[in-house]
PDB file of C-alpha atoms in Angstrom:
ATOM      1  CA  MET A   1     -51.521  20.650  -5.078  1.00 72.00           C
ATOM      2  CA  THR A   2     -50.607  17.635  -2.925  1.00 90.00           C
ATOM      3  CA  VAL A   3     -49.241  15.814  -5.956  1.00 88.00           C
ATOM      4  CA  ALA A   4     -46.988  18.782  -6.714  1.00 87.00           C
ATOM      5  CA  VAL A   5     -45.784  18.850  -3.112  1.00 87.00           C
ATOM      6  CA  LEU A   6     -45.111  15.109  -3.165  1.00 88.00           C
ATOM      7  CA  LEU A   7     -43.224  15.430  -6.454  1.00 88.00           C
ATOM      8  CA  ALA A   8     -41.189  18.330  -5.060  1.00 88.00           C
ATOM      9  CA  VAL A   9     -40.356  16.355  -1.911  1.00 87.00           C
ATOM     10  CA  ALA A  10     -39.423  13.321  -4.021  1.00 89.00           C
ATOM     11  CA  ALA A  11     -37.228  15.468  -6.258  1.00 90.00           C
ATOM     12  CA  VAL A  12     -35.476  17.034  -3.272  1.00 87.00           C
ATOM     13  CA  LEU A  13     -34.978  13.594  -1.693  1.00 88.00           C
ATOM     14  CA  ALA A  14     -33.611  12.169  -4.956  1.00 88.00           C
ATOM     15  CA  ALA A  15     -31.245  15.128  -5.366  1.00 89.00           C
ATOM     16  CA  TRP A  16     -30.067  14.746  -1.787  1.00 88.00           C
ATOM     17  CA  LEU A  17     -29.504  10.992  -2.218  1.00 88.00           C
ATOM     18  CA  LEU A  18     -27.565  11.682  -5.404  1.00 89.00           C
ATOM     19  CA  PHE A  19     -25.464  14.298  -3.606  1.00 90.00           C
ATOM     20  CA  VAL A  20     -24.654  11.871  -0.763  1.00 90.00           C
ATOM     21  CA  HIS A  21     -23.874   9.072  -3.234  1.00 90.00           C
ATOM     22  CA  ARG A  22     -21.558  11.283  -5.270  1.00 94.00           C
ATOM     23  CA  GLY A  23     -19.677  12.262  -2.099  1.00 92.00           C
ATOM     24  CA  LEU A  24     -19.228   8.608  -1.175  1.00 94.00           C
ATOM     25  CA  ALA A  25     -18.157   7.789  -4.728  1.00 94.00           C
ATOM     26  CA  ARG A  26     -15.552  10.566  -4.594  1.00 96.00           C
ATOM     27  CA  LEU A  27     -14.173   9.189  -1.329  1.00 96.00           C
ATOM     28  CA  SER A  28     -14.134   5.672  -2.755  1.00 95.00           C
ATOM     29  CA  ALA A  29     -12.252   6.928  -5.811  1.00 96.00           C
ATOM     30  CA  ALA A  30      -9.732   8.651  -3.529  1.00 97.00           C
ATOM     31  CA  VAL A  31      -9.108   5.319  -1.774  1.00 97.00           C
ATOM     32  CA  ALA A  32      -8.604   3.589  -5.148  1.00 96.00           C
ATOM     33  CA  GLU A  33      -6.208   6.318  -6.288  1.00 97.00           C
ATOM     34  CA  ALA A  34      -4.234   6.131  -3.050  1.00 97.00           C
ATOM     35  CA  TRP A  35      -4.048   2.348  -3.417  1.00 96.00           C
ATOM     36  CA  SER A  36      -2.687   2.774  -6.946  1.00 96.00           C
ATOM     37  CA  SER A  37       0.118   4.995  -5.712  1.00 96.00           C
ATOM     38  CA  VAL A  38       1.031   2.380  -3.074  1.00 96.00           C
ATOM     39  CA  ASP A  39       0.905  -0.349  -5.700  1.00 95.00           C
ATOM     40  CA  VAL A  40       3.221   1.560  -8.064  1.00 96.00           C
ATOM     41  CA  LEU A  41       5.873   1.770  -5.366  1.00 96.00           C
ATOM     42  CA  LEU A  42       5.438  -1.899  -4.466  1.00 95.00           C
ATOM     43  CA  VAL A  43       6.072  -2.823  -8.098  1.00 94.00           C
ATOM     44  CA  GLN A  44       9.121  -0.551  -8.300  1.00 95.00           C
ATOM     45  CA  ARG A  45      10.604  -2.100  -5.187  1.00 94.00           C
ATOM     46  CA  HIS A  46       9.665  -5.568  -6.428  1.00 93.00           C
ATOM     47  CA  ASP A  47      11.772  -4.866  -9.521  1.00 93.00           C
ATOM     48  CA  GLU A  48      14.733  -3.351  -7.601  1.00 93.00           C
ATOM     49  CA  LEU A  49      15.164  -5.873  -4.791  1.00 95.00           C
ATOM     50  CA  PRO A  50      16.466  -8.839  -6.824  1.00 96.00           C
ATOM     51  CA  ARG A  51      19.448  -6.815  -8.036  1.00 95.00           C
ATOM     52  CA  LEU A  52      20.266  -5.749  -4.494  1.00 95.00           C
ATOM     53  CA  VAL A  53      19.880  -9.309  -3.199  1.00 96.00           C
ATOM     54  CA  ASP A  54      22.019 -10.701  -6.023  1.00 95.00           C
ATOM     55  CA  LEU A  55      24.848  -8.314  -5.127  1.00 93.00           C
ATOM     56  CA  CYS A  56      24.616  -9.390  -1.503  1.00 94.00           C
ATOM     57  CA  ARG A  57      24.646 -13.053  -2.502  1.00 94.00           C
ATOM     58  CA  GLU A  58      27.755 -12.537  -4.653  1.00 93.00           C
ATOM     59  CA  ARG A  59      29.742 -10.735  -1.991  1.00 92.00           C
ATOM     60  CA  MET A  60      28.323 -12.372   1.149  1.00 93.00           C
ATOM     61  CA  PRO A  61      27.787 -16.076   0.450  1.00 92.00           C
ATOM     62  CA  GLU A  62      27.351 -16.673   4.177  1.00 93.00           C
ATOM     63  CA  GLU A  63      24.101 -14.660   4.066  1.00 92.00           C
ATOM     64  CA  GLN A  64      22.252 -16.892   1.578  1.00 93.00           C
ATOM     65  CA  ASP A  65      19.529 -17.556   4.143  1.00 95.00           C
ATOM     66  CA  SER A  66      18.922 -13.837   4.693  1.00 94.00           C
ATOM     67  CA  ALA A  67      18.814 -13.252   0.949  1.00 95.00           C
ATOM     68  CA  GLU A  68      16.276 -16.064   0.496  1.00 96.00           C
ATOM     69  CA  ARG A  69      14.062 -14.594   3.220  1.00 97.00           C
ATOM     70  CA  VAL A  70      14.044 -11.240   1.442  1.00 97.00           C
ATOM     71  CA  LEU A  71      13.059 -12.846  -1.856  1.00 96.00           C
ATOM     72  CA  LYS A  72      10.316 -14.989  -0.268  1.00 97.00           C
ATOM     73  CA  ALA A  73       8.881 -11.995   1.572  1.00 97.00           C
ATOM     74  CA  ARG A  74       9.100  -9.942  -1.635  1.00 96.00           C
ATOM     75  CA  LEU A  75       7.047 -12.579  -3.442  1.00 96.00           C
ATOM     76  CA  ALA A  76       4.476 -12.637  -0.624  1.00 97.00           C
ATOM     77  CA  VAL A  77       4.134  -8.837  -0.858  1.00 96.00           C
ATOM     78  CA  PHE A  78       3.723  -9.018  -4.626  1.00 94.00           C
ATOM     79  CA  ARG A  79       1.046 -11.731  -4.398  1.00 96.00           C
ATOM     80  CA  ALA A  80      -0.898  -9.961  -1.645  1.00 96.00           C
ATOM     81  CA  ALA A  81      -0.785  -6.672  -3.551  1.00 94.00           C
ATOM     82  CA  GLY A  82      -1.965  -8.426  -6.707  1.00 93.00           C
ATOM     83  CA  ARG A  83      -4.973  -9.813  -4.823  1.00 94.00           C
ATOM     84  CA  ARG A  84      -5.436  -6.446  -3.116  1.00 92.00           C
ATOM     85  CA  ASP A  85      -5.453  -8.331   0.171  1.00 94.00           C
ATOM     86  CA  VAL A  86      -4.572  -5.473   2.478  1.00 93.00           C
ATOM     87  CA  ALA A  87      -4.267  -7.609   5.633  1.00 92.00           C
ATOM     88  CA  ALA A  88      -1.945 -10.118   3.950  1.00 95.00           C
ATOM     89  CA  LEU A  89       0.003  -7.262   2.392  1.00 95.00           C
ATOM     90  CA  GLY A  90       0.576  -5.684   5.782  1.00 93.00           C
ATOM     91  CA  ALA A  91       1.893  -8.945   7.234  1.00 95.00           C
ATOM     92  CA  ALA A  92       4.059  -9.658   4.186  1.00 96.00           C
ATOM     93  CA  GLU A  93       5.402  -6.112   4.151  1.00 94.00           C
ATOM     94  CA  SER A  94       6.376  -6.390   7.818  1.00 94.00           C
ATOM     95  CA  SER A  95       8.209  -9.646   7.063  1.00 96.00           C
ATOM     96  CA  LEU A  96       9.950  -8.075   4.087  1.00 96.00           C
ATOM     97  CA  GLN A  97      11.102  -5.081   6.078  1.00 94.00           C
ATOM     98  CA  ALA A  98      12.490  -7.321   8.830  1.00 96.00           C
ATOM     99  CA  ALA A  99      14.275  -9.607   6.362  1.00 97.00           C
ATOM    100  CA  LEU A 100      15.682  -6.681   4.398  1.00 96.00           C
ATOM    101  CA  ALA A 101      16.884  -4.955   7.566  1.00 95.00           C
ATOM    102  CA  ARG A 102      18.701  -8.137   8.608  1.00 96.00           C
ATOM    103  CA  LEU A 103      20.367  -8.465   5.192  1.00 96.00           C
ATOM    104  CA  LEU A 104      21.396  -4.801   5.151  1.00 95.00           C
ATOM    105  CA  ARG A 105      22.847  -5.020   8.668  1.00 95.00           C
ATOM    106  CA  ALA A 106      25.047  -7.837   7.421  1.00 94.00           C
ATOM    107  CA  ALA A 107      25.938  -5.783   4.338  1.00 94.00           C
ATOM    108  CA  ASP A 108      27.034  -2.905   6.566  1.00 92.00           C
ATOM    109  CA  SER A 109      29.867  -5.085   7.838  1.00 92.00           C
ATOM    110  CA  CYS A 110      30.997  -6.165   4.380  1.00 90.00           C
ATOM    111  CA  PRO A 111      33.604  -3.789   2.923  1.00 90.00           C
ATOM    112  CA  ALA A 112      33.303  -5.372  -0.522  1.00 85.00           C
ATOM    113  CA  LEU A 113      29.675  -4.302  -0.669  1.00 87.00           C
ATOM    114  CA  LEU A 114      30.107  -0.912   0.918  1.00 86.00           C
ATOM    115  CA  ASP A 115      32.771  -0.045  -1.651  1.00 88.00           C
ATOM    116  CA  ALA A 116      30.576  -1.094  -4.593  1.00 91.00           C
ATOM    117  CA  GLU A 117      28.913   1.864  -6.310  1.00 94.00           C
ATOM    118  CA  GLU A 118      26.104  -0.310  -7.652  1.00 94.00           C
ATOM    119  CA  PHE A 119      25.265  -1.493  -4.129  1.00 93.00           C
ATOM    120  CA  ARG A 120      25.199   2.068  -2.793  1.00 93.00           C
ATOM    121  CA  VAL A 121      22.903   3.172  -5.614  1.00 95.00           C
ATOM    122  CA  LEU A 122      20.558   0.220  -5.158  1.00 94.00           C
ATOM    123  CA  ARG A 123      20.474   0.630  -1.410  1.00 94.00           C
ATOM    124  CA  THR A 124      19.735   4.337  -1.708  1.00 95.00           C
ATOM    125  CA  ARG A 125      16.993   3.611  -4.223  1.00 96.00           C
ATOM    126  CA  THR A 126      15.511   0.906  -2.010  1.00 94.00           C
ATOM    127  CA  ASP A 127      15.587   3.240   1.000  1.00 94.00           C
ATOM    128  CA  GLN A 128      13.904   6.001  -1.022  1.00 96.00           C
ATOM    129  CA  ILE A 129      11.174   3.656  -2.209  1.00 96.00           C
ATOM    130  CA  GLY A 130      10.668   2.444   1.370  1.00 93.00           C
ATOM    131  CA  ALA A 131      10.298   5.998   2.658  1.00 95.00           C
ATOM    132  CA  ALA A 132       7.924   6.914  -0.162  1.00 97.00           C
ATOM    133  CA  LEU A 133       5.942   3.752   0.519  1.00 95.00           C
ATOM    134  CA  GLY A 134       5.491   4.831   4.136  1.00 93.00           C
ATOM    135  CA  ASP A 135       4.231   8.221   2.958  1.00 96.00           C
ATOM    136  CA  ARG A 136       1.849   6.686   0.438  1.00 96.00           C
ATOM    137  CA  ARG A 137       0.588   4.238   3.063  1.00 95.00           C
ATOM    138  CA  GLU A 138      -0.311   7.209   5.250  1.00 96.00           C
ATOM    139  CA  LEU A 139      -2.175   8.846   2.359  1.00 97.00           C
ATOM    140  CA  TYR A 140      -4.021   5.590   1.657  1.00 97.00           C
ATOM    141  CA  ASN A 141      -4.972   5.188   5.314  1.00 97.00           C
ATOM    142  CA  SER A 142      -6.117   8.803   5.463  1.00 97.00           C
ATOM    143  CA  ALA A 143      -8.392   8.275   2.452  1.00 98.00           C
ATOM    144  CA  VAL A 144      -9.675   5.028   3.986  1.00 97.00           C
ATOM    145  CA  ASN A 145     -10.404   6.768   7.285  1.00 97.00           C
ATOM    146  CA  LEU A 146     -12.393   9.500   5.552  1.00 97.00           C
ATOM    147  CA  LEU A 147     -14.433   6.934   3.635  1.00 97.00           C
ATOM    148  CA  ASN A 148     -14.997   4.682   6.636  1.00 97.00           C
ATOM    149  CA  VAL A 149     -16.089   7.530   8.916  1.00 96.00           C
ATOM    150  CA  ARG A 150     -18.532   8.733   6.301  1.00 95.00           C
ATOM    151  CA  ILE A 151     -19.915   5.229   5.722  1.00 95.00           C
ATOM    152  CA  ARG A 152     -20.552   4.832   9.470  1.00 94.00           C
ATOM    153  CA  GLN A 153     -22.536   8.061   9.729  1.00 92.00           C
ATOM    154  CA  LEU A 154     -26.227   8.382   9.057  1.00 87.00           C
ATOM    155  CA  PRO A 155     -27.582   9.048   6.462  1.00 86.00           C
ATOM    156  CA  HIS A 156     -24.480   8.080   4.494  1.00 87.00           C
ATOM    157  CA  ALA A 157     -24.631   4.581   5.970  1.00 90.00           C
ATOM    158  CA  LEU A 158     -28.013   4.016   4.324  1.00 86.00           C
ATOM    159  CA  VAL A 159     -26.858   5.254   0.946  1.00 90.00           C
ATOM    160  CA  ALA A 160     -23.648   3.223   1.219  1.00 90.00           C
ATOM    161  CA  ARG A 161     -25.638   0.098   1.977  1.00 91.00           C
ATOM    162  CA  LEU A 162     -27.955   0.729  -0.976  1.00 86.00           C
ATOM    163  CA  ALA A 163     -24.964   1.357  -3.259  1.00 87.00           C
ATOM    164  CA  GLY A 164     -23.064  -1.685  -1.970  1.00 88.00           C
ATOM    165  CA  LEU A 165     -20.177   0.380  -0.598  1.00 88.00           C
ATOM    166  CA  ARG A 166     -18.261  -1.151   2.280  1.00 92.00           C
ATOM    167  CA  GLU A 167     -15.602   0.058   4.627  1.00 94.00           C
ATOM    168  CA  ALA A 168     -12.065  -0.292   3.311  1.00 94.00           C
ATOM    169  CA  PRO A 169      -9.306  -1.884   5.395  1.00 95.00           C
ATOM    170  CA  LEU A 170      -6.341   0.084   6.693  1.00 94.00           C
ATOM    171  CA  LEU A 171      -2.867  -0.854   5.475  1.00 93.00           C
ATOM    172  CA  GLU A 172      -0.769  -1.532   8.540  1.00 90.00           C
ATOM    173  CA  PHE A 173       2.838  -2.647   8.690  1.00 82.00           C
ATOM    174  CA  CYS A 174       5.950  -1.863  10.712  1.00 70.00           C
TER     175      CYS A 174
END
């Protein structure tokens, strides 16, 4: 009788641990999926920015320094995203946004650029990607928050430690 009770308790405990682990795995997968959607937009913008910068360089030679800053920051974002270094990505993204804003402010005072259809299309596309990136960042951070809160709570903390799950970092940029 006691062996049956012990086996039943062990089975219930194993089922409960499995249930908790599966919940944590689902949250972890949601973080990975949210990261993928951020990464897709980063790649799209990475591909679009050189064309926009080249147009600015052609029509505003006095803004070469601003254009270079955008391209350097773009490369830093791409490298950080490739390493999945969320802290470095946040810093690089903030630098990119500042450099791009400076270049676009200069472009706003250049009639040759404002009249160019290609520039307007690229700028609109870049703005759309930037807005979508902000939305996806919020979704990523929401998924991270759910995972991190769960990992901090008992008994999930014990299961997370046994499974090697760690808290995920938030993606923060201006």
